[in-house]
Coordinates of C-alpha atoms in Angstrom, one line a residue:
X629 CA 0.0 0.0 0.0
X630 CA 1.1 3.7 -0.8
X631 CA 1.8 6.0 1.7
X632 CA -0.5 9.1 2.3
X633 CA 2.8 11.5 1.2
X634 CA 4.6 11.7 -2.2
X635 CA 7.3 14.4 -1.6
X636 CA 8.9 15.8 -4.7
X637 CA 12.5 17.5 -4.5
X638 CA 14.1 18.6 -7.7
X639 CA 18.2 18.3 -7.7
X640 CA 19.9 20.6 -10.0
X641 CA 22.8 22.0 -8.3
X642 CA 22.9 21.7 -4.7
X643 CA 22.8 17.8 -4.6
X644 CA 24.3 18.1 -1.0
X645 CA 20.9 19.8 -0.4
X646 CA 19.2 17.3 -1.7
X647 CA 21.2 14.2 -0.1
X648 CA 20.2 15.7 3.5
X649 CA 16.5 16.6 2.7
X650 CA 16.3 13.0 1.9
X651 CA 17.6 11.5 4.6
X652 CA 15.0 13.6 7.2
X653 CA 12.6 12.5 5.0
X654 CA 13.6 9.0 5.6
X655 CA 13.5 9.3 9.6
X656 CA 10.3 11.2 9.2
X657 CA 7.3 10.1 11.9
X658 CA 4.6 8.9 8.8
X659 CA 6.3 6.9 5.9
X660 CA 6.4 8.7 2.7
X661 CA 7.8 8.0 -0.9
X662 CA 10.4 10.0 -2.4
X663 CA 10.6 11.4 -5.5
X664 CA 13.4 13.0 -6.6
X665 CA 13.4 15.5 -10.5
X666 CA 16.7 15.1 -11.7
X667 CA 17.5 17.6 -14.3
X668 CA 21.3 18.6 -13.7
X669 CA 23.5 19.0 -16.6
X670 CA 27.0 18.1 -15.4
X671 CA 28.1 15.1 -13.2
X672 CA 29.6 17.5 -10.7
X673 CA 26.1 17.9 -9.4
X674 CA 24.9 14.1 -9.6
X675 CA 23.3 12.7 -6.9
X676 CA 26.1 10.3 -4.7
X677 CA 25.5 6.4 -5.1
X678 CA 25.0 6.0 -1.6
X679 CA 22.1 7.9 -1.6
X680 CA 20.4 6.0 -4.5
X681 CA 19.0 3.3 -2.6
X682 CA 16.9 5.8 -0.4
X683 CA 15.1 7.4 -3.2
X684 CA 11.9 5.8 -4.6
X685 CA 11.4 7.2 -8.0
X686 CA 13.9 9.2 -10.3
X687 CA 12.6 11.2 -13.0
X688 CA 15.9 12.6 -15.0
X689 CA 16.4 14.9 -17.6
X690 CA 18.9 17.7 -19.0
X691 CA 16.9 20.6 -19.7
X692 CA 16.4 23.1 -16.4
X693 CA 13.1 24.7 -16.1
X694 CA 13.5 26.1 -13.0
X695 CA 10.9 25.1 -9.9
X696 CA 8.8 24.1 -12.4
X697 CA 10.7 21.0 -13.2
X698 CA 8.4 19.7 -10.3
X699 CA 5.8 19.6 -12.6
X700 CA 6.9 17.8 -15.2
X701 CA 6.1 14.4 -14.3
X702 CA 2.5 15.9 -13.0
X703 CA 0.7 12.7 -14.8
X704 CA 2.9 10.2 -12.4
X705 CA 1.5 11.7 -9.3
X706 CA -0.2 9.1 -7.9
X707 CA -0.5 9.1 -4.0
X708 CA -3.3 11.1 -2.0
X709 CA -1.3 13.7 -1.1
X710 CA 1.8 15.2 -2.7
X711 CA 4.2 17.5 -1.0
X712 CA 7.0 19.9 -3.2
X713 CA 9.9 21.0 -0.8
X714 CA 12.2 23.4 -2.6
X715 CA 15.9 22.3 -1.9
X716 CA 17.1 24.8 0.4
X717 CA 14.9 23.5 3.4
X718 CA 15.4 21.0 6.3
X719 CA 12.4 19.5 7.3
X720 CA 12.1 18.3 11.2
X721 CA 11.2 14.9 11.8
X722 CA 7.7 15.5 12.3
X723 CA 7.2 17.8 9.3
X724 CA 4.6 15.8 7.3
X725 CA 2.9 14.5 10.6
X726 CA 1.9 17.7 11.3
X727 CA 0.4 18.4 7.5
X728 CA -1.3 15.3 7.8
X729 CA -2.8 16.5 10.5
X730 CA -4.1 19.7 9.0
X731 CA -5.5 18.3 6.2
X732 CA -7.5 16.1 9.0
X733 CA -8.6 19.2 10.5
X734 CA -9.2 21.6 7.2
X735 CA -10.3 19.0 4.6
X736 CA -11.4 21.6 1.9
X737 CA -7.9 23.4 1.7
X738 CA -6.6 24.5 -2.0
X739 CA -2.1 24.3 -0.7
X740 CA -1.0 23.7 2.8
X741 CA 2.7 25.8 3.7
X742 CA 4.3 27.1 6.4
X743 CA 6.0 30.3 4.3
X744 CA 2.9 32.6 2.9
X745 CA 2.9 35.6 0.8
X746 CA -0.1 38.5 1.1
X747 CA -0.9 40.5 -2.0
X748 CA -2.0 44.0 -1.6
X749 CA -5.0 45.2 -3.8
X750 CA -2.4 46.7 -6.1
X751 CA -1.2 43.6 -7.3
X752 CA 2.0 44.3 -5.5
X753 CA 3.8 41.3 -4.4
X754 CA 4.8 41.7 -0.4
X755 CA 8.0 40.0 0.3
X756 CA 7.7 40.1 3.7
X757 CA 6.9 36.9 5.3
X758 CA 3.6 36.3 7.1
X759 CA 3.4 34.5 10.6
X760 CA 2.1 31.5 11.5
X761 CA -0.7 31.3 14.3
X762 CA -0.4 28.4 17.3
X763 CA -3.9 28.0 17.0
X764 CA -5.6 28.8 13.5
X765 CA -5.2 28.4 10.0
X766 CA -3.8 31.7 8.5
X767 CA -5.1 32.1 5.0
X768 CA -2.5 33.6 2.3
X769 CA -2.5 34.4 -1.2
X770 CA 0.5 32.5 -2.0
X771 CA 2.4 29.2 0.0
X772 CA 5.9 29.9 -1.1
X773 CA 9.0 27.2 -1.0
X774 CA 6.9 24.1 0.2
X775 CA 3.4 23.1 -0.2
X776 CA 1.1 20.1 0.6
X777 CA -1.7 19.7 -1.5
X778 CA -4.2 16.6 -2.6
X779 CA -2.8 15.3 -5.9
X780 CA -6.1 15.2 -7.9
X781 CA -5.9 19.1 -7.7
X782 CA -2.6 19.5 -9.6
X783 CA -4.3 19.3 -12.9
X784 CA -5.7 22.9 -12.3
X785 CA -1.9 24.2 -13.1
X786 CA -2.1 22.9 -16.6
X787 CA -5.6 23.8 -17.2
X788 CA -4.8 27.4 -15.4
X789 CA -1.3 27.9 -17.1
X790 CA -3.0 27.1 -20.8
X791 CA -5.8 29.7 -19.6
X792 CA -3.5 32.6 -19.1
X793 CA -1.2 31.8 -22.0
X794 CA 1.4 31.3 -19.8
X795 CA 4.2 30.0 -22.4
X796 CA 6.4 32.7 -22.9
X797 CA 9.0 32.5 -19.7
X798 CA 11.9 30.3 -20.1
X799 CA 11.7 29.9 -15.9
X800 CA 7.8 29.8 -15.0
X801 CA 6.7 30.4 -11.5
X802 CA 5.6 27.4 -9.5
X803 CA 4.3 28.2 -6.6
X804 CA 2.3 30.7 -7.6
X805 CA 0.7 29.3 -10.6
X806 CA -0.4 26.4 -8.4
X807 CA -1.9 28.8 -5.6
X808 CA -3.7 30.9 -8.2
X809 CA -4.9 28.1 -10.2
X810 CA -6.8 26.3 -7.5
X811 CA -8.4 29.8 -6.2
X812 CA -9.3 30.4 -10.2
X813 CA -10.9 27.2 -11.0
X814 CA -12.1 25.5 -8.4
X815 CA -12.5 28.6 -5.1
X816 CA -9.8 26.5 -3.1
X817 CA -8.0 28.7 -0.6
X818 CA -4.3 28.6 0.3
X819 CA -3.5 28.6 3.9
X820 CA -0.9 28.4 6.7
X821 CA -1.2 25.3 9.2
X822 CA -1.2 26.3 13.0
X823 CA 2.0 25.3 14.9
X824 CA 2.3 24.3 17.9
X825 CA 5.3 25.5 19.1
X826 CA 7.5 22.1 18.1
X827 CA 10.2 23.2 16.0
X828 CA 10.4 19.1 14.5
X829 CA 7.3 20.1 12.5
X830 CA 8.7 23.0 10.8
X831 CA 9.5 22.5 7.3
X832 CA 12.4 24.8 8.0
X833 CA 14.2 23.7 10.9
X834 CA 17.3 24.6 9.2
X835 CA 17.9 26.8 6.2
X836 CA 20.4 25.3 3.8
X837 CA 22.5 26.4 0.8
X838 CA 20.6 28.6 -1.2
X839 CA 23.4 29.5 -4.1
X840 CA 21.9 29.2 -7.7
X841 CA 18.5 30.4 -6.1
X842 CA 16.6 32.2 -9.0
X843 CA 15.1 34.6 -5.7
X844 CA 18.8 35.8 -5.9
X845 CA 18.3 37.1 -9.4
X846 CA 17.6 40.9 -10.1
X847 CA 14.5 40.4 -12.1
X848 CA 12.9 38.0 -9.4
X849 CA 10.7 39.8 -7.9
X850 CA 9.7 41.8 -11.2
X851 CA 9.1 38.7 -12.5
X852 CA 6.6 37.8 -9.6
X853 CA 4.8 40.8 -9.9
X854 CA 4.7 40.4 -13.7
X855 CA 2.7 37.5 -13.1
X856 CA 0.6 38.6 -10.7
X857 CA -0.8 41.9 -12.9
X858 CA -1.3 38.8 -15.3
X859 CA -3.5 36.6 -13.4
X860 CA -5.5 39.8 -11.9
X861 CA -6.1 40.5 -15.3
X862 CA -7.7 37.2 -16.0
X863 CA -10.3 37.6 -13.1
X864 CA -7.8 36.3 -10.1
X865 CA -8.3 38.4 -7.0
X866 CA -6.0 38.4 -3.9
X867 CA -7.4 37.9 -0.2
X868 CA -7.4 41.6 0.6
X869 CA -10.0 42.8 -2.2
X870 CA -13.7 42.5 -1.4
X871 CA -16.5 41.0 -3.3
X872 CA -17.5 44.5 -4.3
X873 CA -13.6 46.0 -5.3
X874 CA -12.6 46.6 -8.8
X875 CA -9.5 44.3 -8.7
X876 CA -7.1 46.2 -10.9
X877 CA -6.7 48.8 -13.0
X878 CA -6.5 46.8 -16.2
X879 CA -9.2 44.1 -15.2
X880 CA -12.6 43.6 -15.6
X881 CA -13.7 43.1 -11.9
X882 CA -16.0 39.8 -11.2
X883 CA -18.7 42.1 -10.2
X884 CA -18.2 45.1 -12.5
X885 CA -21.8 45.9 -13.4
X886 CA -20.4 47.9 -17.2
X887 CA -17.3 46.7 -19.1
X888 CA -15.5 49.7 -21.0
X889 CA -15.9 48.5 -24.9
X890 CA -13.8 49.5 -27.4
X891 CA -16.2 50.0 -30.7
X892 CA -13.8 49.2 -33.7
X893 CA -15.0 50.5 -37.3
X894 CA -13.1 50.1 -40.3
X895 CA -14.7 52.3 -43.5
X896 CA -14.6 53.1 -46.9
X897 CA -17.6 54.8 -49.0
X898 CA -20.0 54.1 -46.0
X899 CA -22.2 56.7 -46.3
X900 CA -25.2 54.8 -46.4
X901 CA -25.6 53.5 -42.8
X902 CA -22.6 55.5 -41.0
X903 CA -24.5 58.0 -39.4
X904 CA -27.1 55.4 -37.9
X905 CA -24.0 52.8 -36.8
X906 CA -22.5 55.3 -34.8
X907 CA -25.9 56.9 -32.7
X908 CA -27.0 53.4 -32.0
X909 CA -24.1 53.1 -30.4
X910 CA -22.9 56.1 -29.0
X911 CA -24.7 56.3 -26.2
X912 CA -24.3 52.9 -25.3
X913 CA -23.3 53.0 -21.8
X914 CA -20.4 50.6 -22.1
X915 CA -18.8 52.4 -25.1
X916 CA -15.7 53.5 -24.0
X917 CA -14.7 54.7 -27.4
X918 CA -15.1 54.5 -31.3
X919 CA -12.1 54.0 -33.2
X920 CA -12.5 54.5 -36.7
X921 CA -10.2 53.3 -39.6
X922 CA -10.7 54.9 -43.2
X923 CA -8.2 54.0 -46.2
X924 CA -7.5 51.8 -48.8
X925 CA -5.8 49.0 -49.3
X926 CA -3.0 48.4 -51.8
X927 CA -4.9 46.5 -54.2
X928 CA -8.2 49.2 -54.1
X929 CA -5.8 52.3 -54.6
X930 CA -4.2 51.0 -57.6
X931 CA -8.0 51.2 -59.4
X932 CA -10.1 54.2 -59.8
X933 CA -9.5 56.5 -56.2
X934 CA -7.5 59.0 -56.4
X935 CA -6.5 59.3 -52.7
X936 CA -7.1 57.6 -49.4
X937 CA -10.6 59.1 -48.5
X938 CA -14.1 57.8 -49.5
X939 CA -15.7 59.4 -52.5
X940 CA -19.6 59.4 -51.0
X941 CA -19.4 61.8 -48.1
X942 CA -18.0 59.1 -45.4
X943 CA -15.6 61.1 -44.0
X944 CA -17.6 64.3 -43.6
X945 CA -20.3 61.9 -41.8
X946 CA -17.4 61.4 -39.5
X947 CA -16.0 64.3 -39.0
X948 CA -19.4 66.0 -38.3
X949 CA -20.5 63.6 -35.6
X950 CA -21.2 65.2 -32.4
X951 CA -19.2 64.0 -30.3
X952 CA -19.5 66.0 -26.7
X953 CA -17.5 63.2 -24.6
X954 CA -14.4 62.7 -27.1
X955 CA -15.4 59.0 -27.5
X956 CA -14.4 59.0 -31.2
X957 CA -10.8 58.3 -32.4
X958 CA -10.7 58.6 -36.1
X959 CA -7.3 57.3 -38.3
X960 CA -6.8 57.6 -41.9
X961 CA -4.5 56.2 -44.1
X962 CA -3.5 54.0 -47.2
X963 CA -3.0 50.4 -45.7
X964 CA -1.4 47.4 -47.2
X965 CA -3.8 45.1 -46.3
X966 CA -6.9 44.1 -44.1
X967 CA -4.5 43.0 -41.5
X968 CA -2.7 46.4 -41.5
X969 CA -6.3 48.6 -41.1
X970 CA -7.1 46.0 -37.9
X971 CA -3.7 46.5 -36.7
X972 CA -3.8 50.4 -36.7
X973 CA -7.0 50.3 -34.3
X974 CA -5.9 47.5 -32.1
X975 CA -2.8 49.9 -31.1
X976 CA -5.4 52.4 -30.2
X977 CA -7.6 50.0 -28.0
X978 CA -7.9 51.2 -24.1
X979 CA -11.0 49.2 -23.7
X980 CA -11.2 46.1 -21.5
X981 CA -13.1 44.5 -24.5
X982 CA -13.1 45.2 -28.5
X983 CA -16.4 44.5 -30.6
X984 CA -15.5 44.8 -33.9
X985 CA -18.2 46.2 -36.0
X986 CA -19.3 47.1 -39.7
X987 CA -21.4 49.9 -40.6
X988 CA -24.0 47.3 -41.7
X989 CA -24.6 45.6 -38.1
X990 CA -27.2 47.3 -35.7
X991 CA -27.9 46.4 -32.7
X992 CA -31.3 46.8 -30.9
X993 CA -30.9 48.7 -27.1
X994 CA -32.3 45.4 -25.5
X995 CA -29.9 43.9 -27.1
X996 CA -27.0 46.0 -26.4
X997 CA -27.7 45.4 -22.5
X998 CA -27.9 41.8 -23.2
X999 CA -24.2 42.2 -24.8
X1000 CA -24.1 44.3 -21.6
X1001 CA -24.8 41.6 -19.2
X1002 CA -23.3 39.0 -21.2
X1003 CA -20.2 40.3 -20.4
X1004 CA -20.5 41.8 -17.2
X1005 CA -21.2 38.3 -16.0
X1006 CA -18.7 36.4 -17.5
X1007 CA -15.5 38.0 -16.4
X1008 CA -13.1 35.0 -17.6
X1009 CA -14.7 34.4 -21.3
X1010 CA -12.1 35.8 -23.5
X1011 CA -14.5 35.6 -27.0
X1012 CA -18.3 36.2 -27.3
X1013 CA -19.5 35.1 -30.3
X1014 CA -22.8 35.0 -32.1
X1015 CA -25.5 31.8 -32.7
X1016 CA -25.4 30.8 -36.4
X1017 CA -27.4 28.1 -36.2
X1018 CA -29.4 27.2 -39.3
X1019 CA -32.1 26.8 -36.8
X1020 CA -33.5 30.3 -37.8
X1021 CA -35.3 29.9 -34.1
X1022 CA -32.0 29.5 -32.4
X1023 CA -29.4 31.9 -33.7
X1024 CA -28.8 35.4 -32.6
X1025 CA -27.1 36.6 -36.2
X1026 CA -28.9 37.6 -38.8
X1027 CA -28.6 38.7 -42.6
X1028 CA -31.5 40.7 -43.7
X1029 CA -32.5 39.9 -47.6
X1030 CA -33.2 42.3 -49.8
X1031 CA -35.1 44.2 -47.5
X1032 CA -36.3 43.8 -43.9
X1033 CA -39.1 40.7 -43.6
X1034 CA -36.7 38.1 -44.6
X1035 CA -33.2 36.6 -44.0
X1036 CA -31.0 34.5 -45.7
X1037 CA -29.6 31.2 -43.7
X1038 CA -26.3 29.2 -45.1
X1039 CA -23.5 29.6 -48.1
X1040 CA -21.4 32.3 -48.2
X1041 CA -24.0 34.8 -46.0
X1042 CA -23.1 32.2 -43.0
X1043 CA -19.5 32.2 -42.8
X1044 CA -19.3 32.7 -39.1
X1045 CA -16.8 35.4 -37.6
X1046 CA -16.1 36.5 -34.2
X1047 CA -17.0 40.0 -32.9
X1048 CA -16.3 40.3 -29.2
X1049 CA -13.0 40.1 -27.4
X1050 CA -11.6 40.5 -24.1
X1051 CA -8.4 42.7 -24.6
X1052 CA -5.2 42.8 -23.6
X1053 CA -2.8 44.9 -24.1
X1054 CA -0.4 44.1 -27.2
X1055 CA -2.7 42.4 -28.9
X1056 CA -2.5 42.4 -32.7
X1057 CA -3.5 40.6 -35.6
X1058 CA -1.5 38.6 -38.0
X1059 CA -1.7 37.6 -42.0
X1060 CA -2.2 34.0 -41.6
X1061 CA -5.5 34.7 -39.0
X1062 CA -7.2 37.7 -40.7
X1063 CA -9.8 38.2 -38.3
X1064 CA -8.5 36.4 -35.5
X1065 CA -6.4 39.1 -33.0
X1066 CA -3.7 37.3 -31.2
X1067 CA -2.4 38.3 -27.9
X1068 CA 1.1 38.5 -26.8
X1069 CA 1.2 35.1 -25.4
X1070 CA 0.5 33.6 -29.0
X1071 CA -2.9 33.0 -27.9
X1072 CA -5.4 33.1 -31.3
X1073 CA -8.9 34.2 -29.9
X1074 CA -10.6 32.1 -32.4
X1075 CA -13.9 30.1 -31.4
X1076 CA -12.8 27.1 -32.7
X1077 CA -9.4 27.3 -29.8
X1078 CA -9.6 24.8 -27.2
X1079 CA -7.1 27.0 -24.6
X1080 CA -9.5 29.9 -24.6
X1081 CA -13.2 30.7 -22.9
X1082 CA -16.2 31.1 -25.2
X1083 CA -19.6 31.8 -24.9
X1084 CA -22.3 32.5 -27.3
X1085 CA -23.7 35.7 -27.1
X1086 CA -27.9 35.9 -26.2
X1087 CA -28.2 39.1 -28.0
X1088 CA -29.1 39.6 -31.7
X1089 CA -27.0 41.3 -34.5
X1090 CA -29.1 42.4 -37.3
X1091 CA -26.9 42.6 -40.6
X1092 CA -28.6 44.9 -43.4
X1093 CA -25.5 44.6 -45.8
X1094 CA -27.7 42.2 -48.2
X1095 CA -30.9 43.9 -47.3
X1096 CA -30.8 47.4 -49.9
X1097 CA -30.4 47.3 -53.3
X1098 CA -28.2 50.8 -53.4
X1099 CA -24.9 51.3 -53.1
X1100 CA -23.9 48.5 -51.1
X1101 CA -20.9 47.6 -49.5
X1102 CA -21.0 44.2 -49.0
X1103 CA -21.7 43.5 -52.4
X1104 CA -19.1 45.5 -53.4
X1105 CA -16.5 43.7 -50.6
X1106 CA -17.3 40.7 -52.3
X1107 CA -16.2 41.4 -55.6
X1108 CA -12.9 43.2 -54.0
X1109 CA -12.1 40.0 -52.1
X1110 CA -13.4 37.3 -55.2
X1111 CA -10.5 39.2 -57.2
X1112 CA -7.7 40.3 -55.0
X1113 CA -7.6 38.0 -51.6
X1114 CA -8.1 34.6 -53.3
X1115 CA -6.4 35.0 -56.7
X1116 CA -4.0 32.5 -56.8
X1117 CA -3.4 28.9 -57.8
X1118 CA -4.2 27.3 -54.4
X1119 CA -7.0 25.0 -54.7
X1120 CA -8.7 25.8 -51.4
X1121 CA -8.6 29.5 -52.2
X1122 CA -9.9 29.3 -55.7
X1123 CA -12.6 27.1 -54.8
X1124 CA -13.8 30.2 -51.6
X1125 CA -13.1 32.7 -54.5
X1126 CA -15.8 30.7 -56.9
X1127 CA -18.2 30.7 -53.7
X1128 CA -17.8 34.8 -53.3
X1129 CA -18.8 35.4 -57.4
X1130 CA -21.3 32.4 -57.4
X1131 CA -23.1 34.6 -54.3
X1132 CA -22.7 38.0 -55.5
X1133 CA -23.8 36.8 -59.2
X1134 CA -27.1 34.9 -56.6
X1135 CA -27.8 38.7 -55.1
X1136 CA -27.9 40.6 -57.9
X1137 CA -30.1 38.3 -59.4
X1138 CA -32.3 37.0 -56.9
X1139 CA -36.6 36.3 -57.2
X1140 CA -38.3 35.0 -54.4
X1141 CA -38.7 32.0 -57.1
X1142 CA -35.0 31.2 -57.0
X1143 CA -32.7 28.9 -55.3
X1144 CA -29.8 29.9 -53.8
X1145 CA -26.6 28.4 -54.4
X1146 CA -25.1 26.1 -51.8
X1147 CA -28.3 25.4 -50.0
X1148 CA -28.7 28.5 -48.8
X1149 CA -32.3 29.2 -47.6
X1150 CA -34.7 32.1 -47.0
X1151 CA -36.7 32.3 -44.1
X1152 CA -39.2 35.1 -42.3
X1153 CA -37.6 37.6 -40.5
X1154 CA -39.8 37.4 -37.2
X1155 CA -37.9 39.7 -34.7
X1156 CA -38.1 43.5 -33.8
X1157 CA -35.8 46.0 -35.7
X1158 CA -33.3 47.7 -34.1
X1159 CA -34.8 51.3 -33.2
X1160 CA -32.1 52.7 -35.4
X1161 CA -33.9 50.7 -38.6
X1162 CA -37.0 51.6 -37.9
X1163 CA -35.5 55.1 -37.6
X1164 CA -34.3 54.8 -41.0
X1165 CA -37.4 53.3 -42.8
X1166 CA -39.8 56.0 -41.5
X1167 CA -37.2 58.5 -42.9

C-alpha cells in the first residue's frame, strides 16, 4: 500500500541539499515516498551512489526549467497527497505529521505551507513573510518554497497555465501558478497550518545552501509581480480585495456591473448606414470609445481612387458627428492590407473589451444590455460570439434579404466570424488569421481554440448589408475580395473565391422563385428592428 505522502524534490545543483532533505525524510514520523526531478546537466552535481538506494522514484532529464521541473512528471503523481519542498529546506522529523494533521482538521484546503505571501490590492507582491498562528489556519494568497496539497488538484496548473497563455518565460513560477490556479478554477484557498510551538514540524528547521536560487536574481521579484498583474487581469483576485472592489486597473472586476468596450469600425464609401451605426451606439453606456479606420488597401488604390478618403461623403459623416464626450478616435491612411487597417485600431484599443463592427450591423438597445450583461457576467470568457445556427429559431445573427421581412440562412452569407473580445494589451493581428487578433502570449482568440473561454452571445445582430439594393458595401466587398484575396493557384482558395462570385452573381439576381446556391435558404424575418432601422425606414 502507498503511503498518504509523495514528496517531490528537484536536484539541479545543490545535490548536498538534496542528499540531507532525503535523509530527514527517511527518519520522518509517517512513511512517505520519495521522489526526486533530476534535471542537472554536469556530473559535478549528480546525486552520490549512496544515496540511491533511499530514493523511490527518479525522474531525469537535462533541460532546467527552473521550480517548475516539479511539474513535469505531473501525470505520475499518484498518492493522496503530494508535497514539493524546494531544496534549500530541512524538514524536522515530524514535518509531514503535522500536515497530515491539518488536512485532518481543514479537509477543503486548496495548498498547505508554512512560508505565505499577502498581495495588496495593487497587485503588489509583499515579500515580507507572514506568521504563522499556534492555533488557527492563516489564509494567504500565496504558499511559497513548500506546499502540501491533494494530488487530484494538480491538474488545475495545466488547465490554469494554458488559460492565461502562460508560455512565454523560459523559468515559470511554481508556486504561484499552483496557488492561483486552485483559487481560479475550483475557489480552493491557500493557507498556513497552526503550529504548535515544536520546532520538528517545521519544514524549516534549518535553512540550507541557497546559491543558484533564481530569488537571488535581479528580475525575481519583477518577474513575480509580472505574473501577478497577469493573473489579476484574468479575473484572479488576492485575499485583501472584497467581493464588491474593482480588482485592478486593467481588469474587468468579477462584479463590474459595465465593461469599458472599445467599438472598432473600419470604412470606406459608407455613407449609407454611417450615421445610424455610430448613434446606436454612442450612447451605449459601455462604449468607451469608437475608433474609426478609413483608407484603402493596396490592391483598391491601384483602381479608380485617387487618394485615401471615401468618394460618398463618409468622412464628412465622421468628422461631423457630435461628439461632446471625445469618445471618437478617427485614423486615416492607405493600408497594405486588411491585417494592416485592424492593426492600426488594435494599437489604439484602451478598452477592457473590443467588438469589432461594420457599418451594416445594428444592434437593438435590448440587445445592447444583453451584450451588456453578457459580459458583465462572465468576467473570464475571452470571445463572445454569435449563434449561427441554421435553426433560424436558435441563432442570434442575422442577414437581412433584400429588404427587412426576410433573411437568408447558409452559403457564403453564413460564414461565421467573431466579434467580441476581451483585450489585452499588445494584442495584434496577424496575415495568416485575418480576423482572429492574437495576444502576446501567442494565444489566437478564435472560437474554434480549445485554450481559450467562449460563450455565445444571447443578444441579436441584425446585418442589413444584403438587405438594400443601393450602393452597397458588401456587395461591393465581395467582388474586392473574389479578385484580390483569393487570386491565386491554391485549390482551397480558388474554390472560396468561386463561392464569393457564385453569391454575388445569386444577389444581384435574386426572385423569391429562385434557389440559392449552396443550400442556402430564405426564411421570415420574425424579430423586432433595431430602433435605429426603424429610424431609417420612416425617414
Amino acid at each position: 500500500m502507498l503511503p498518504a505522502v509523495e514528496v517531490v524534490i528537484i536536484n539541479w545543483k545543490r545535490p548536498e541539499n538534496v542528499e540531507r532533505i532525503i535523509r530527514a525524510l527517511k527518519i520522518q514520523t509517517v512513511p512517505c515516498t520519495i521522489t526526486i526531478c533530476d534535471c542537472h546537466q554536469t556530473p559535478e552535481f549528480s546525486l552520490s551512489e549512496d544515496v540511491l538506494p533511499l530514493i523511490d522514484r527518479i525522474f531525469k532529464w537535462a533541460h532546467n526549467l527552473g521550480a517548475f521541473s516539479r511539474y513535469v512528471p505531473i501525470a505520475s503523481y499518484d498518492h493522496y497527497y503530494t508535497f514539493f519542498i524546494d531544496d534549500d529546506l530541512l524538514p524536522g522529523t515530524k514535518c509531514l505529521e503535522g500536515f497530515l494533521q491539518a488536512a485532518a482538521a481543514n479537509p477543503d484546503f486548496g495548498v498547505f505551507g508554512q512560508i505565505g505571501r499577502i498581495v495588496g490590492g495593487d497587485g503588489i507582491y509583499n515579500i515580507s513573510y507572514v506568521s504563522q498562528d499556534n492555533i488557527n489556519f492563516v489564509e494567504v494568497d500565496f504558499v511559497i518554497r513548500a506546499y502540501f496539497i491533494k494530488t487530484r488538484n494538480l491538474h488545475n496548473i495545466i488547465k490554469f497555465r494554458w488559460e492565461i497563455g502562460y508560455f512565454e518565460e523560459n523559468h515559470l513560477e511554481d508556486d504561484l501558478l499552483l496557488c492561483a490556479s486552485l483559487k481560479y478554477n475550483e475557489n480552493l484557498k491557500c493557507f498556513l497550518i497552526p503550529y504548535n510551538g515544536d520546532s520538528e514540524t517545521l519544514v524549516y528547521k534549518e535553512e540550507l545552501n541557497s546559491g543558484y536560487a533564481l530569488s537571488s536574481r535581479n528580475n525575481h521579484y519583477y518577474k513575480r509581480h509580472d505574473f501577478i498583474r497577469r493573473i489579476m487581469y484574468y479575473g484572479w483576485k488576492p485575499i485583501s480585495v472584497s467581493d464588491n472592489a474593482v480588482n485592478y486597473e486593467n481588469n474587468l472586476a468579477q462584479n463590474q456591473s459595465c465593461p469599458k468596450v472599445s467599438i472598432c469600425i473600419i470604412v470606406f464609401n459608407e455613407s449609407e448606414y454611417i450615421d445610424l451605426a455610430l448613434k446606436q451606439i454612442y450612447n451605449w453606456d459601455c462604449c468607451h470609445e469608437i475608433i474609426i479606420v478609413e483608407g484603402l488597401v493596396e490592391q483598391q488604390s491601384k483602381t479608380k481612387y485617387l487618394n485615401n478618403v471615401s468618394q460618398d461623403g463618409t468622412t464628412e459623416i465622421i468628422k461631423n458627428f457630435p461628439d461632446p464626450e471625445k469618445k471618437i478616435k478617427y485614423l486615416s491612411g492607405s493600408f497594405r492590407d486588411k491585417t494592416d487597417q485592424q492593426n492600426a485600431y488594435a494599437k489604439e484599443v484602451t478598452g477592457t473589451h473590443v467588438l469589432i463592427m461594420n457599418t451594416t450591423e445594428f444592434y437593438s438597445n435590448q440587445d445592447l444590455q444583453t451584450l451588456k450583461e453578457d459580459i458583465a457576467n462572465n468576467p473570464k470568457v475571452d470571445l463572445f460570439k454569435f449563434d449561427f445556427s441554421h435553426d433560424p429559431d436558435k441563432r442570434t445573427y442575422y442577414h437581412l434579404w433584400h429588404g427587412f421581412s426576410t433573411h437568408v440562412v447558409g452559403g457564403y452569407w453564413d460564414v461565421p466570424f467573431n466579434r467580441i473580445f476581451k483585450w489585452t494589451p499588445g494584442t495584434k493581428y496577424i496575415i495568416s488569421n485575418e480576423d482572429d487578433p492574437v495576444r502576446p502570449n501567442g494565444i489566437i482568440l478564435n472560437h474554434h481554440s480549445v485554450v481559450i473561454k467562449v460563450f455565445t452571445t444571447r443578444a441579436k445582430c441584425i446585418h442589413v448589408g444584403f438587405a438594400r439594393k443601393t450602393i452597397n458595401t458588401s456587395i461591393n466587398n465581395i467582388s474586392r475580395i473574389a479578385v484580390n484575396e483569393y487570386n491565386n493557384i491554391n485549390f482551397q482558395a480558388n474554390k472560396t473565391k468561386q463561392m464569393y462570385i457564385n453569391c454575388k452573381r445569386a444577389w444581384e439576381k435574386w426572385t423569391p422563385q429562385m434557389f440559392l446556391p449552396y443550400n442556402a435558404q430564405i426564411f421570415m424575418f420574425t424579430h423586432q428592428l433595431p430602433e435605429s432601422l426603424i429610424e431609417m425606414m420612416s425617414i
